[in-house]
Amino acid sequence: MKKSLPTEGEGGRVGRLCAVRWRLWQWWRQHWSAVILVCTPLVLALLPIVNQTQESKCAYVILVMAVYWVTDVMPLPVTALIPVVGYPFLDIMSTEEVCSKYFKGTVMMFFGGLAVAVAVEHSNLHKRIALYVILKVGQSPRRLMFGFMSTTMFLSMWISNTAAAAMMVPIVDAILQELCKDTPSSSDPAIRYACVPRNSHSDQEKSIDDIRRQTSKNSNQLDVECRGPPIRALTECSTSSLKQIIPNEDSELARQSPEARDNDNVALATMFMLGIAYSSNLGGTGFPTGTGPNLVLWGLLQSSFSGPTSVNFATWMAFNIPVMIVCVIVTGLTLDAMFVGWGRWRKMPPCPAEREEAIRKIVQKSYDDLGKLTFHELVVLVLFLVLVFLWVFRQPGFMNGWVDQIGNDVAIGNATPAILIVILMFAIPARVNVWPFNDGVVHSEPSPACLTWKVVEKGIPWGLVLLMGGGFAMAAGAAKSGLSSWIGLQLKYLEVLPDLLIVILIATFASFLTEVVSNITTANIFLPVVRDLAVGIGMNPIYLMLPVTVACSYALMMPVSNPPNAIVYNACRMTTSDMMRAGVIVKVLCLVVMFIGLVSIGVPLFDLYNLPQWANTTLDFVA
């Protein structure tokens, strides 16, 4: 049957309906965050009104925080302050009790570790280490990638993942400039090239700092909006332009078509940048202070169980460093297979020897520009190593630690050595002026300290400190209200499943959730729940909490998942599909490696198959 056309009146009504829908859609786009901000506490208020128990009141506060954290309708650190208001008003905890959770020993240890990391960045020691490693590993694309990844992995164990990625980007840009030297530019100005401009043959003698300054001057600066702590070095991660250069007719690259050379260079840049992002995320898992989720686990274990647990610096590194190294190697091999290839499946030609030599000169000049090891760098390096030693051997578990040798009646926590080293960095000068006429120059002003408060103010992500404290406060409220015990009872139905299957399901879900929610938020939401689940079904809490914590750092698929991903995404001509395609493969492989490490290394380290004695001690989350 032939469909009749709408009449003039019907057409007018359809048009008005479309206009109303369009206006409603525009209004929602502008005000959705305000709607969620206002409606969430109003709708969820039915929970404590209908069921006026302590558990319901606490669940109300936690659900409001969870919705705000997931939707990001207000800054994450501000959301973390909600318990200071909610718990006292709902008669769950006093204001004094809540506020004491925001700067407990674990947070103080985190602050000390961040301050030492800022001192390492301030002294430029991390850059010297990076350039030295790159010089030693070789200059072919494959060797360079593994050099970039191993350096970024090592640095991100000690300094923030964001700082490690941001520092490596200009180094990679300078090397990509030489590798992409014979590539024609695109006529599309919107395309972001991964190579820095080259002006003449003499540019081979430029240092990486020169390239970074030239890039900052000639390219558009991008503002990246991403979850996580402030990115101080993000202005270095700008897009770069590419100058058209006529290729040498005798070179191997000249025999390729311009399109093939451009595709090879984009693939090479994508491989390097993804390697930096992935290794910075994976490297944070190797040390307890490397990233936020690690410290959330640390704090929950200390506050939940009265006895000392099997997790300390020594056991953490014994488990996570091998897993981290294998994950980085697997990631490098995966990226190499995807973008370079092997044998008959090789996707790009080998790098000529003269090009490798030019790259070596660029890195060598940048390393030489740093000069000799300064007194400032030496002091920071020594104090840093001392701090690592004090942390690892405080109570290593396999031997008596230095705390046991002291024999104090009061406990000495990990925050004490961290703050001790920070105080020494504030006290020791950055240069020694013992003789007033050193090098023929009269020093009229005193030397600044190795670490100054101005540097600390700018370098430490204070919002992350609040966010961690908010997670501890949320967990403490759930414990005191009895919500934790109730959750543990409800989750007892999962005990019919094999323990390893429960671990795989929950850790995998947390790993994929962290692609859209910040890793520390995911840890704050998941870890108290899996702690209660483990105790409720008679599992070792470490068996569930440790893999979930590590999985929270496997945010490898989306540019907005974390600051390192955002930095590299905006530093080269990379598409979201490039990151997602590589990220999902690397994520699955890393999860497999972590699960294998859990049942091979973790079982003898933590006795995962048995419920430990400390899990049966007084728990502050049992009613």
PDB file of C-alpha atoms in Angstrom, residues 456-556:
ATOM      1  CA  VAL A 456      57.735  20.705  45.935  1.00  0.00           C
ATOM      2  CA  GLU A 457      54.672  22.958  45.646  1.00  0.00           C
ATOM      3  CA  LYS A 458      54.767  22.790  41.860  1.00  0.00           C
ATOM      4  CA  GLY A 459      55.773  19.160  41.531  1.00  0.00           C
ATOM      5  CA  ILE A 460      53.527  17.232  43.916  1.00  0.00           C
ATOM      6  CA  PRO A 461      49.981  16.416  42.753  1.00  0.00           C
ATOM      7  CA  TRP A 462      48.189  17.485  45.919  1.00  0.00           C
ATOM      8  CA  GLY A 463      44.847  16.394  44.534  1.00  0.00           C
ATOM      9  CA  LEU A 464      46.106  12.827  44.397  1.00  0.00           C
ATOM     10  CA  VAL A 465      46.960  12.978  48.091  1.00  0.00           C
ATOM     11  CA  LEU A 466      43.379  14.055  48.860  1.00  0.00           C
ATOM     12  CA  LEU A 467      41.980  11.380  46.565  1.00  0.00           C
ATOM     13  CA  MET A 468      43.917   8.678  48.391  1.00  0.00           C
ATOM     14  CA  GLY A 469      42.802  10.003  51.775  1.00  0.00           C
ATOM     15  CA  GLY A 470      39.199  10.034  50.588  1.00  0.00           C
ATOM     16  CA  GLY A 471      39.471   6.366  49.677  1.00  0.00           C
ATOM     17  CA  PHE A 472      40.768   5.511  53.145  1.00  0.00           C
ATOM     18  CA  ALA A 473      37.990   7.550  54.770  1.00  0.00           C
ATOM     19  CA  MET A 474      35.382   5.817  52.632  1.00  0.00           C
ATOM     20  CA  ALA A 475      36.718   2.399  53.652  1.00  0.00           C
ATOM     21  CA  ALA A 476      36.839   3.372  57.331  1.00  0.00           C
ATOM     22  CA  GLY A 477      33.208   4.489  57.240  1.00  0.00           C
ATOM     23  CA  ALA A 478      32.156   1.228  55.610  1.00  0.00           C
ATOM     24  CA  ALA A 479      33.978  -0.657  58.371  1.00  0.00           C
ATOM     25  CA  LYS A 480      32.474   1.265  61.277  1.00  0.00           C
ATOM     26  CA  SER A 481      28.931   1.232  59.914  1.00  0.00           C
ATOM     27  CA  GLY A 482      28.988  -2.518  59.327  1.00  0.00           C
ATOM     28  CA  LEU A 483      28.545  -2.168  55.570  1.00  0.00           C
ATOM     29  CA  SER A 484      31.761  -4.110  54.942  1.00  0.00           C
ATOM     30  CA  SER A 485      30.488  -7.071  56.952  1.00  0.00           C
ATOM     31  CA  TRP A 486      27.165  -6.987  55.110  1.00  0.00           C
ATOM     32  CA  ILE A 487      28.920  -6.949  51.727  1.00  0.00           C
ATOM     33  CA  GLY A 488      31.100  -9.863  52.788  1.00  0.00           C
ATOM     34  CA  LEU A 489      28.019 -11.905  53.708  1.00  0.00           C
ATOM     35  CA  GLN A 490      26.293 -11.143  50.399  1.00  0.00           C
ATOM     36  CA  LEU A 491      29.355 -12.149  48.391  1.00  0.00           C
ATOM     37  CA  LYS A 492      29.664 -15.520  50.122  1.00  0.00           C
ATOM     38  CA  TYR A 493      27.613 -17.038  47.292  1.00  0.00           C
ATOM     39  CA  LEU A 494      30.709 -16.788  45.074  1.00  0.00           C
ATOM     40  CA  GLU A 495      32.520 -19.400  47.147  1.00  0.00           C
ATOM     41  CA  VAL A 496      31.102 -22.116  44.856  1.00  0.00           C
ATOM     42  CA  LEU A 497      33.493 -20.874  42.137  1.00  0.00           C
ATOM     43  CA  PRO A 498      37.178 -21.864  42.061  1.00  0.00           C
ATOM     44  CA  ASP A 499      39.371 -19.273  43.743  1.00  0.00           C
ATOM     45  CA  LEU A 500      41.486 -18.684  40.630  1.00  0.00           C
ATOM     46  CA  LEU A 501      38.378 -18.105  38.508  1.00  0.00           C
ATOM     47  CA  ILE A 502      37.144 -15.474  40.979  1.00  0.00           C
ATOM     48  CA  VAL A 503      40.532 -13.757  40.795  1.00  0.00           C
ATOM     49  CA  ILE A 504      40.565 -13.776  36.984  1.00  0.00           C
ATOM     50  CA  LEU A 505      37.008 -12.453  36.652  1.00  0.00           C
ATOM     51  CA  ILE A 506      37.361  -9.611  39.158  1.00  0.00           C
ATOM     52  CA  ALA A 507      40.868  -8.512  38.098  1.00  0.00           C
ATOM     53  CA  THR A 508      39.903  -8.545  34.410  1.00  0.00           C
ATOM     54  CA  PHE A 509      36.781  -6.494  35.104  1.00  0.00           C
ATOM     55  CA  ALA A 510      38.808  -3.965  37.117  1.00  0.00           C
ATOM     56  CA  SER A 511      41.360  -3.760  34.316  1.00  0.00           C
ATOM     57  CA  PHE A 512      38.727  -2.851  31.735  1.00  0.00           C
ATOM     58  CA  LEU A 513      36.896  -0.473  34.096  1.00  0.00           C
ATOM     59  CA  THR A 514      40.098   1.517  34.582  1.00  0.00           C
ATOM     60  CA  GLU A 515      39.978   2.469  30.883  1.00  0.00           C
ATOM     61  CA  VAL A 516      37.121   4.873  31.661  1.00  0.00           C
ATOM     62  CA  VAL A 517      37.731   5.537  35.375  1.00  0.00           C
ATOM     63  CA  SER A 518      41.031   6.677  36.866  1.00  0.00           C
ATOM     64  CA  ASN A 519      43.148   3.858  38.288  1.00  0.00           C
ATOM     65  CA  ILE A 520      43.185   5.162  41.860  1.00  0.00           C
ATOM     66  CA  THR A 521      39.391   5.568  41.798  1.00  0.00           C
ATOM     67  CA  THR A 522      38.996   2.007  40.558  1.00  0.00           C
ATOM     68  CA  ALA A 523      41.270   0.798  43.352  1.00  0.00           C
ATOM     69  CA  ASN A 524      39.345   2.791  45.971  1.00  0.00           C
ATOM     70  CA  ILE A 525      36.080   1.203  44.829  1.00  0.00           C
ATOM     71  CA  PHE A 526      37.260  -2.383  44.256  1.00  0.00           C
ATOM     72  CA  LEU A 527      39.809  -3.117  46.972  1.00  0.00           C
ATOM     73  CA  PRO A 528      37.526  -2.776  50.034  1.00  0.00           C
ATOM     74  CA  VAL A 529      34.965  -4.997  48.309  1.00  0.00           C
ATOM     75  CA  VAL A 530      37.420  -7.751  47.339  1.00  0.00           C
ATOM     76  CA  ARG A 531      38.949  -7.580  50.823  1.00  0.00           C
ATOM     77  CA  ASP A 532      35.554  -8.350  52.346  1.00  0.00           C
ATOM     78  CA  LEU A 533      34.875 -11.005  49.706  1.00  0.00           C
ATOM     79  CA  ALA A 534      38.158 -12.802  50.401  1.00  0.00           C
ATOM     80  CA  VAL A 535      37.644 -12.903  54.169  1.00  0.00           C
ATOM     81  CA  GLY A 536      33.999 -13.868  53.753  1.00  0.00           C
ATOM     82  CA  ILE A 537      34.736 -16.950  51.646  1.00  0.00           C
ATOM     83  CA  GLY A 538      37.918 -17.914  53.488  1.00  0.00           C
ATOM     84  CA  MET A 539      40.459 -16.834  50.865  1.00  0.00           C
ATOM     85  CA  ASN A 540      43.806 -15.216  51.490  1.00  0.00           C
ATOM     86  CA  PRO A 541      43.043 -11.481  51.042  1.00  0.00           C
ATOM     87  CA  ILE A 542      46.300 -11.015  49.124  1.00  0.00           C
ATOM     88  CA  TYR A 543      45.113 -13.545  46.547  1.00  0.00           C
ATOM     89  CA  LEU A 544      42.368 -11.134  45.457  1.00  0.00           C
ATOM     90  CA  MET A 545      43.678  -7.701  46.420  1.00  0.00           C
ATOM     91  CA  LEU A 546      47.124  -7.922  44.815  1.00  0.00           C
ATOM     92  CA  PRO A 547      46.043  -8.860  41.245  1.00  0.00           C
ATOM     93  CA  VAL A 548      43.210  -6.321  41.339  1.00  0.00           C
ATOM     94  CA  THR A 549      45.704  -3.622  42.372  1.00  0.00           C
ATOM     95  CA  VAL A 550      48.113  -4.494  39.571  1.00  0.00           C
ATOM     96  CA  ALA A 551      45.278  -4.768  37.032  1.00  0.00           C
ATOM     97  CA  CYS A 552      44.221  -1.189  37.866  1.00  0.00           C
ATOM     98  CA  SER A 553      47.479  -0.022  36.224  1.00  0.00           C
ATOM     99  CA  TYR A 554      46.738  -1.849  32.957  1.00  0.00           C
ATOM    100  CA  ALA A 555      44.874   1.100  31.417  1.00  0.00           C
ATOM    101  CA  LEU A 556      46.362   0.731  27.930  1.00  0.00           C
TER     102      LEU A 556
END
